[in-house]
mmCIF file of C-alpha atoms in Angstrom:
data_model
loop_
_atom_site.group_PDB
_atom_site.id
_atom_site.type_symbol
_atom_site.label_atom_id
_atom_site.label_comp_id
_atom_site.label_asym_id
_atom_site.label_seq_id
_atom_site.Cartn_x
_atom_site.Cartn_y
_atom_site.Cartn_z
ATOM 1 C CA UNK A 1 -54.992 70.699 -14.839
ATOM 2 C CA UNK A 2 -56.253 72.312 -18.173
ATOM 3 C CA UNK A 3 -58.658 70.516 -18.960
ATOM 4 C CA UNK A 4 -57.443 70.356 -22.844
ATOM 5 C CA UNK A 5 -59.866 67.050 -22.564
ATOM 6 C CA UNK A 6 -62.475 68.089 -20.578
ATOM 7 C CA UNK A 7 -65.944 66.555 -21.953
ATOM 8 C CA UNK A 8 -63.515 63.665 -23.887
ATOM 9 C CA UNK A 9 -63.709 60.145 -23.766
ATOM 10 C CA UNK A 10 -61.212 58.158 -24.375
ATOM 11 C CA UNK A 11 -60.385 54.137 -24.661
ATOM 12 C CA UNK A 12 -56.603 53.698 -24.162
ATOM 13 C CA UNK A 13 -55.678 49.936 -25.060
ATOM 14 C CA UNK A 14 -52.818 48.476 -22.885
ATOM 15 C CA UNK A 15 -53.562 51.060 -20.287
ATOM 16 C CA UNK A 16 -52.697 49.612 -17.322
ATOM 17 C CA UNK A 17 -48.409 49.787 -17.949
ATOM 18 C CA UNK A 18 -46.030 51.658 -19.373
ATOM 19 C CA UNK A 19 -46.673 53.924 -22.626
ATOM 20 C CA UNK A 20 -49.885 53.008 -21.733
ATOM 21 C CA UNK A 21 -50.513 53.972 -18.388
ATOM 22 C CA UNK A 22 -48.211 56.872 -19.054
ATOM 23 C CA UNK A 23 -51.477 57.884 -21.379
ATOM 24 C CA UNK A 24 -53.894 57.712 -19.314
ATOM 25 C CA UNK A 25 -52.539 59.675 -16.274
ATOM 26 C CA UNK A 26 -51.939 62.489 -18.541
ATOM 27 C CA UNK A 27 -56.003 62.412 -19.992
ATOM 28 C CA UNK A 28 -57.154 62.275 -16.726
ATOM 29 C CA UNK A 29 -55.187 64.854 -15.441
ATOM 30 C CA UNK A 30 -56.287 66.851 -18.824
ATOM 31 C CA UNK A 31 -60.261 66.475 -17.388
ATOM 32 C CA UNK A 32 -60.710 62.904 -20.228
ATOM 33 C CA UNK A 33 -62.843 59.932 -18.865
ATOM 34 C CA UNK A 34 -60.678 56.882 -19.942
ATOM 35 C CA UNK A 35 -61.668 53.471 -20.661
ATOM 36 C CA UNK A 36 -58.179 51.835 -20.509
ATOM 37 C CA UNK A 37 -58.045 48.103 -21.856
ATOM 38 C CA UNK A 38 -55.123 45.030 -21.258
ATOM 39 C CA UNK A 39 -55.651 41.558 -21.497
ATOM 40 C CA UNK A 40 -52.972 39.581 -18.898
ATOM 41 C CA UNK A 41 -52.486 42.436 -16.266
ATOM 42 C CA UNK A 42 -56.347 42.475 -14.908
ATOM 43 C CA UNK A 43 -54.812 43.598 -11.484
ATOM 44 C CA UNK A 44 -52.679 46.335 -13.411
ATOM 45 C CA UNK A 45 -56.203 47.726 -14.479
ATOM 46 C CA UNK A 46 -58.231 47.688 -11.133
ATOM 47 C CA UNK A 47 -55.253 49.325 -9.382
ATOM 48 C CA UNK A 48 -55.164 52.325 -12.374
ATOM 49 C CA UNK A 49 -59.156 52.452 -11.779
ATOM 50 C CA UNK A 50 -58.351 52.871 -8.489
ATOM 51 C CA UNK A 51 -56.005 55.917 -8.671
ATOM 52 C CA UNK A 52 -58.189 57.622 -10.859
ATOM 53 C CA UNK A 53 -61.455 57.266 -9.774
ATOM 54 C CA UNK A 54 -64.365 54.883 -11.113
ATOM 55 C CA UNK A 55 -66.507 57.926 -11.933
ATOM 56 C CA UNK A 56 -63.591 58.912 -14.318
ATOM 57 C CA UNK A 57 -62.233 55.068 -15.240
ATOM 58 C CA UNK A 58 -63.151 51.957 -16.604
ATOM 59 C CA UNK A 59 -61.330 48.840 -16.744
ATOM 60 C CA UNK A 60 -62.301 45.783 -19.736
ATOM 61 C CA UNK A 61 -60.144 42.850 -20.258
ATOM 62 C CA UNK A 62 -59.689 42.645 -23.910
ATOM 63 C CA UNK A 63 -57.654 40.793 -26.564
ATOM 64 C CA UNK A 64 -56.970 43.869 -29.062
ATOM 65 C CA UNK A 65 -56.975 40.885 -32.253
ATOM 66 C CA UNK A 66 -60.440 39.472 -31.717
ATOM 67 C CA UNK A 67 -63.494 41.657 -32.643
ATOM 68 C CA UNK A 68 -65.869 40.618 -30.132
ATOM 69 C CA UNK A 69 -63.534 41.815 -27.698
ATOM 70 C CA UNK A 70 -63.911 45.413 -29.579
ATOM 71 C CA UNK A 71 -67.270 45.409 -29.503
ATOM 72 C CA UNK A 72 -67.715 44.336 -25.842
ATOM 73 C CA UNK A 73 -65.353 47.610 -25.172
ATOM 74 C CA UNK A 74 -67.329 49.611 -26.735
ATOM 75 C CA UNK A 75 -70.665 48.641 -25.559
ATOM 76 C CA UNK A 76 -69.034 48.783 -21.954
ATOM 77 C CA UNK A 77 -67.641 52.736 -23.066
ATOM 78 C CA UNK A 78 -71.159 53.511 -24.349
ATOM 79 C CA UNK A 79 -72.880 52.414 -21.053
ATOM 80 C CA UNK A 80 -70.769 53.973 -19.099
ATOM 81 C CA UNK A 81 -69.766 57.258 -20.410
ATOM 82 C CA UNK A 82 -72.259 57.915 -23.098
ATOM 83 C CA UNK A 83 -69.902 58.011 -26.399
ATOM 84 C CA UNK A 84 -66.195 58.234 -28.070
ATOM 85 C CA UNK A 85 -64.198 61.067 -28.587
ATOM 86 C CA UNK A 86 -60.424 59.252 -28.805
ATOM 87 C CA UNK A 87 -59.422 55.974 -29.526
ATOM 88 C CA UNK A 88 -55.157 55.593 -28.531
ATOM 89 C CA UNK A 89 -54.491 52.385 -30.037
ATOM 90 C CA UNK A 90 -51.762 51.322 -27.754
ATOM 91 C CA UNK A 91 -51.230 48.035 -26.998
ATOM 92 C CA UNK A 92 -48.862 46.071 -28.760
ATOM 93 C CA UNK A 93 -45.844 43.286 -28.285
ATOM 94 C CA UNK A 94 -42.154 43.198 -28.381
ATOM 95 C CA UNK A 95 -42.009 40.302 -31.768
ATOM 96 C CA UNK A 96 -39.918 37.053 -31.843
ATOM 97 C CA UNK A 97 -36.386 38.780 -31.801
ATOM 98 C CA UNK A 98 -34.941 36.751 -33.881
ATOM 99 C CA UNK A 99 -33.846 36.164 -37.580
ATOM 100 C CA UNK A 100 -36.358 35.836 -40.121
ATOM 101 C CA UNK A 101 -35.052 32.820 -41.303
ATOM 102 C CA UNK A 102 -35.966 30.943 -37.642
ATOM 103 C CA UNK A 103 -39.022 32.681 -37.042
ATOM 104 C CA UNK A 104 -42.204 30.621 -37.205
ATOM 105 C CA UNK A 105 -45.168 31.384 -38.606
ATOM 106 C CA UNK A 106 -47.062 31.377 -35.179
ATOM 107 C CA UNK A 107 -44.463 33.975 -34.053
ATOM 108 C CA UNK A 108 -44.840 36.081 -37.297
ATOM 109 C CA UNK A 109 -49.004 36.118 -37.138
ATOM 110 C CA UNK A 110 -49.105 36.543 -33.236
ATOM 111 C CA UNK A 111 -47.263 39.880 -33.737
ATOM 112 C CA UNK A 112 -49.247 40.772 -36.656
ATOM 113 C CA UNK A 113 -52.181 39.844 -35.023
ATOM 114 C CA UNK A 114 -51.960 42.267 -31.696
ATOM 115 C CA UNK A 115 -50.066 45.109 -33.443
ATOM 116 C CA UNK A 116 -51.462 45.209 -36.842
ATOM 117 C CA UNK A 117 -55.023 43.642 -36.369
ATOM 118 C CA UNK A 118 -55.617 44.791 -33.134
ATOM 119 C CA UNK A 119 -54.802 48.401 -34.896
ATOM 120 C CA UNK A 120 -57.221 47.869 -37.678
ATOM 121 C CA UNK A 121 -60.460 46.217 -35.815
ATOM 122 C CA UNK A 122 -59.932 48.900 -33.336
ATOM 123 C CA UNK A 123 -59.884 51.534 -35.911
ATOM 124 C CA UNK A 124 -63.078 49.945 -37.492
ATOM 125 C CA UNK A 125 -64.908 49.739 -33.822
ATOM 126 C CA UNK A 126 -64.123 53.308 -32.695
ATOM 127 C CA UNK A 127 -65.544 54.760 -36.085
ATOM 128 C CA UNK A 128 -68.251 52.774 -36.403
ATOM 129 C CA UNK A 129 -68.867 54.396 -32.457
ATOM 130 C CA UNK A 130 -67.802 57.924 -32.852
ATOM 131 C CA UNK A 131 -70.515 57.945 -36.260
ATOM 132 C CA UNK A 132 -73.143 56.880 -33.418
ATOM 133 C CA UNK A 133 -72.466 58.178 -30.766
ATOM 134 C CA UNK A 134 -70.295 61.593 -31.648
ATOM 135 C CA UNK A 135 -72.095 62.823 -34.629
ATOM 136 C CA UNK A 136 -68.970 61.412 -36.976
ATOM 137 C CA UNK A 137 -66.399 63.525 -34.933
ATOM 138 C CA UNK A 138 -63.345 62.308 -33.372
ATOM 139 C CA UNK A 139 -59.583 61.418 -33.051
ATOM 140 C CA UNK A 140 -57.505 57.914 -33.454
ATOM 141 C CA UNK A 141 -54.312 58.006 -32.310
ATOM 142 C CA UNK A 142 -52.082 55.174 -33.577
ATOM 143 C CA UNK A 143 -48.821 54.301 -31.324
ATOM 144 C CA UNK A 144 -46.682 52.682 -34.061
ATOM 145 C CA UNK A 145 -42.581 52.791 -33.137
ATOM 146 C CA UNK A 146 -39.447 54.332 -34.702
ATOM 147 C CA UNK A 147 -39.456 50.793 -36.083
ATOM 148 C CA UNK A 148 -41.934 51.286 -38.155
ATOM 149 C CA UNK A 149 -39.982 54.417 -39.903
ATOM 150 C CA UNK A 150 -36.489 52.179 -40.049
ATOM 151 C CA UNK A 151 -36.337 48.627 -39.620
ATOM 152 C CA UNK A 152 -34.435 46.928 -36.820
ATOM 153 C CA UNK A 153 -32.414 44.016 -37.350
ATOM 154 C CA UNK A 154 -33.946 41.293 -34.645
ATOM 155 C CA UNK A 155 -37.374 42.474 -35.053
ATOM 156 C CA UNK A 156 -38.657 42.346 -38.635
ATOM 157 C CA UNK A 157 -42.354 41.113 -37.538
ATOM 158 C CA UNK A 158 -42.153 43.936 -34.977
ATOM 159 C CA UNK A 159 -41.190 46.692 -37.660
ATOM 160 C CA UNK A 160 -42.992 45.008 -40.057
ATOM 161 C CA UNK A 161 -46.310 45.807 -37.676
ATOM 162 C CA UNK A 162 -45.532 49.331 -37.037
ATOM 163 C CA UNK A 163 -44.907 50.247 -40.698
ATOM 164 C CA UNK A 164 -47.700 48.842 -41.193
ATOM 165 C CA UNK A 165 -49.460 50.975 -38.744
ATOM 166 C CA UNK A 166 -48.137 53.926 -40.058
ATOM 167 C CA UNK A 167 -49.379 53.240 -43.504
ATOM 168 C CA UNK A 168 -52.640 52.326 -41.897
ATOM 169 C CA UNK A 169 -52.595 55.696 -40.755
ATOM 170 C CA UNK A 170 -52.504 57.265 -43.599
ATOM 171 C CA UNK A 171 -54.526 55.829 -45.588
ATOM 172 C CA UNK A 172 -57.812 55.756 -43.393
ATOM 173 C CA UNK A 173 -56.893 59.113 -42.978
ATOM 174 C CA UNK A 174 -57.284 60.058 -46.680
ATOM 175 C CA UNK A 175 -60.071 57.994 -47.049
ATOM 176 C CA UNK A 176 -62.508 59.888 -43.772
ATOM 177 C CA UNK A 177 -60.719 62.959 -44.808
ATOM 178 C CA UNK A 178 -62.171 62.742 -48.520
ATOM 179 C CA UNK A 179 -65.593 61.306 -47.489
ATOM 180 C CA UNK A 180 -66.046 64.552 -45.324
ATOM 181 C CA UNK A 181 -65.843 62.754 -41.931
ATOM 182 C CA UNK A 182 -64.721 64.821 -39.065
ATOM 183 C CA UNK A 183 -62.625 62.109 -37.544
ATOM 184 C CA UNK A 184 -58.236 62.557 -37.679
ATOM 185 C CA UNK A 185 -56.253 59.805 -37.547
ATOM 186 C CA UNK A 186 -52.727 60.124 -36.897
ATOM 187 C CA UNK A 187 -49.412 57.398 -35.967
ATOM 188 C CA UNK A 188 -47.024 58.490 -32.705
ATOM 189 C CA UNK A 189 -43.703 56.684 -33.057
ATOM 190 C CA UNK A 190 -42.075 56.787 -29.842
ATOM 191 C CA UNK A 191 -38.167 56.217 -29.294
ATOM 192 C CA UNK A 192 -36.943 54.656 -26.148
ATOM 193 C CA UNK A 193 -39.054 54.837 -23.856
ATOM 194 C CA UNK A 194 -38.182 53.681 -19.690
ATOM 195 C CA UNK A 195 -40.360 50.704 -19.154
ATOM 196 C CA UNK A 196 -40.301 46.824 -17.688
ATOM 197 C CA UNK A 197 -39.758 45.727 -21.329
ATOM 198 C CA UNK A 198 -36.408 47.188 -21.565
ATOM 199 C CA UNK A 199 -33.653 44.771 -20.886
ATOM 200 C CA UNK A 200 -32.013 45.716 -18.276
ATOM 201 C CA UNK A 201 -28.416 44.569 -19.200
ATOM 202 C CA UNK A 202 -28.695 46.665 -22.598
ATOM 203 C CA UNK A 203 -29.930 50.016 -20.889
ATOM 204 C CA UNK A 204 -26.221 51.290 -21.208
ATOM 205 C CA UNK A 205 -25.912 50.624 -24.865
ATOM 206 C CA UNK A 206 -29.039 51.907 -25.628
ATOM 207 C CA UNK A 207 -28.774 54.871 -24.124
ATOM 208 C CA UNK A 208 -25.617 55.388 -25.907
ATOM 209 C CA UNK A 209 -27.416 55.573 -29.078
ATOM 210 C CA UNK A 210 -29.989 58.449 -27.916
ATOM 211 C CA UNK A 211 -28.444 62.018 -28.415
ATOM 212 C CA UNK A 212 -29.970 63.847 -25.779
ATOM 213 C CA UNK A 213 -28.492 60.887 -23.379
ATOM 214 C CA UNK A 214 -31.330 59.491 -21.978
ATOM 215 C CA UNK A 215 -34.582 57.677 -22.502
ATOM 216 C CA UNK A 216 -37.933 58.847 -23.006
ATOM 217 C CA UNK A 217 -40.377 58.924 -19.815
ATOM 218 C CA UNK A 218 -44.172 57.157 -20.688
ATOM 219 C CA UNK A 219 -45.751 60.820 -20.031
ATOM 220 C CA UNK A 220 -43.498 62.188 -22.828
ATOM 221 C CA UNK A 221 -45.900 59.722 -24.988
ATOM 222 C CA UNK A 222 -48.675 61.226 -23.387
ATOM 223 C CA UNK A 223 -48.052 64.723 -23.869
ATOM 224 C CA UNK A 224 -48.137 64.374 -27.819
ATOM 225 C CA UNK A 225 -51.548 61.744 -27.472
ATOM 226 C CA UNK A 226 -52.893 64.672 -25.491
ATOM 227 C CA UNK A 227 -51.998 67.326 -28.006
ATOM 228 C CA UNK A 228 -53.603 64.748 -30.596
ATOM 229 C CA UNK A 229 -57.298 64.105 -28.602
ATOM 230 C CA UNK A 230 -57.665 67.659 -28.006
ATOM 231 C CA UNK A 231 -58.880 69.992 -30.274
ATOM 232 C CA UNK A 232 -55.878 71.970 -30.275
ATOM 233 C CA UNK A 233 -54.783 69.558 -33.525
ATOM 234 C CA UNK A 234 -57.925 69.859 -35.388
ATOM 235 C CA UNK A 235 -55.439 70.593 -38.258
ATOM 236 C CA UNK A 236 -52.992 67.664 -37.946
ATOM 237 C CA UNK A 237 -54.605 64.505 -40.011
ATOM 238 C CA UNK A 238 -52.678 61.976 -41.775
ATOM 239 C CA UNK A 239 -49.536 62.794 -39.848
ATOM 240 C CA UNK A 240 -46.032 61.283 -38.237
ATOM 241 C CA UNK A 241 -45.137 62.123 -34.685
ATOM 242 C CA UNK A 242 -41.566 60.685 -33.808
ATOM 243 C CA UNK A 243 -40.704 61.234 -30.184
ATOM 244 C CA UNK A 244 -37.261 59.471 -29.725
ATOM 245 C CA UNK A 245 -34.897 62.224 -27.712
ATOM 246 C CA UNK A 246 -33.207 62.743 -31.459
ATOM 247 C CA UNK A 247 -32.625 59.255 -32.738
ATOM 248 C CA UNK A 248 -34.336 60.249 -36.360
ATOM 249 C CA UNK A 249 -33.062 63.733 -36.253
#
């Protein structure tokens, strides 16, 4: 340990899996407390609370599209650990995978809903908290896709979300930027990355597709959210980081 994070805290939605997870081991480990958020895997999120320690974790169910949910995380953050440093906004869904002619509406706004939404009330919740709480300072951290910098041809709700997210990004960047308030936001677009959502009977034609021949590892996500929460990147607002093994290169 460093402790690049030490004195952080941090609320990692869809914490309890995968990219995730892969987040929040690396924060602790880096000295953050972590409130990590999912709303289906309530036994992922006792078992990660577990491993790190309730004086340095907090679990809270939450749907990432409804506000109340927000502000029942953040109330639960506040009591517990004082204020909000970092806000990963993490969770998100695979889409419909299929052709937009056949999608349904339902499909299109459920994947709007938890990637896009969920992106933008969290955004709102964390700096309405970090203004309270943090004296205006902080760091957002955005986990949009390589989708959302090229589209992919069975998922245009999914890459329609993500470059949405990215835009997001950027433009409540500008805007806290301009209004003098200390708080970065920037977008992580992961690659490939080795979790349960990867189908298992495409993992050989995927990988054929990744130049350095192999898929990414959730802590390799976790690294660059780390750089991003610490203030090693008090420079870096408003900005892209793809980390796909060379897909984009």
């Amino acid at each position: 340990m460093s402790d690049r994070l030490k004195g952080k805290v941090a609320i990692i939605t869809g914490g309890v899996a995968g990219i995730g997870l892969g987040v929040a081991e690396c924060y602790v480990r880096e000295g953050a407390k972590v409130v990590i958020t999912a709303n289906h895997n309530v036994d992922g999120g006792k078992k990660a609370v577990e491993k790190f320690g309730d004086d340095k974790a907090l679990f809270v169910q939450q749907d990432v599209g409804v506000e109340a949910d927000w502000n029942k995380v953040i109330k639960e953050t506040i009591a517990k650990f004082g204020k909000l440093d970092v806000l990963v906004n993490n969770a998100g869904i695979g889409g419909g995978g299929e052709p937009i002619e056949s999608m349904s509406l339902d499909s299109w706004n459920k994947t709007m809903n938890i990637n896009l939404t969920g992106n933008f009330l969290g955004v709102k919740a964390a700096i309405n908290a970090m203004k309270e709480t943090n004296d205006g300072n902080g760091s957002i951290i955005n986990v949009s896709s390589v989708a959302g910098l090229v589209g992919l041809p069975m998922a245009p709700d999914y890459s329609a979300s993500k470059g949405g997210t990215r835009m997001f990004t950027h433009a409540v960047a500008l805007s806290l930027a301009q209004r003098k308030i200390n708080i970065r936001v920037n977008s992580v677009h992961p690659g490939w990355i080795d979790t349960a959502i990867v189908p298992e009977a495409a993992r050989d034609a995927i990988i054929s597709t990744i130049p350095v021949g192999h898929m990414g590892e959730p802590a390799d996500i976790g690294e660059i959210c780390v750089y991003l929460g610490s203030d090693e990147s008090k420079y870096a607002n408003g900005a892209e980081f793809t980390v796909d093994g060379g897909v984009r290169a």
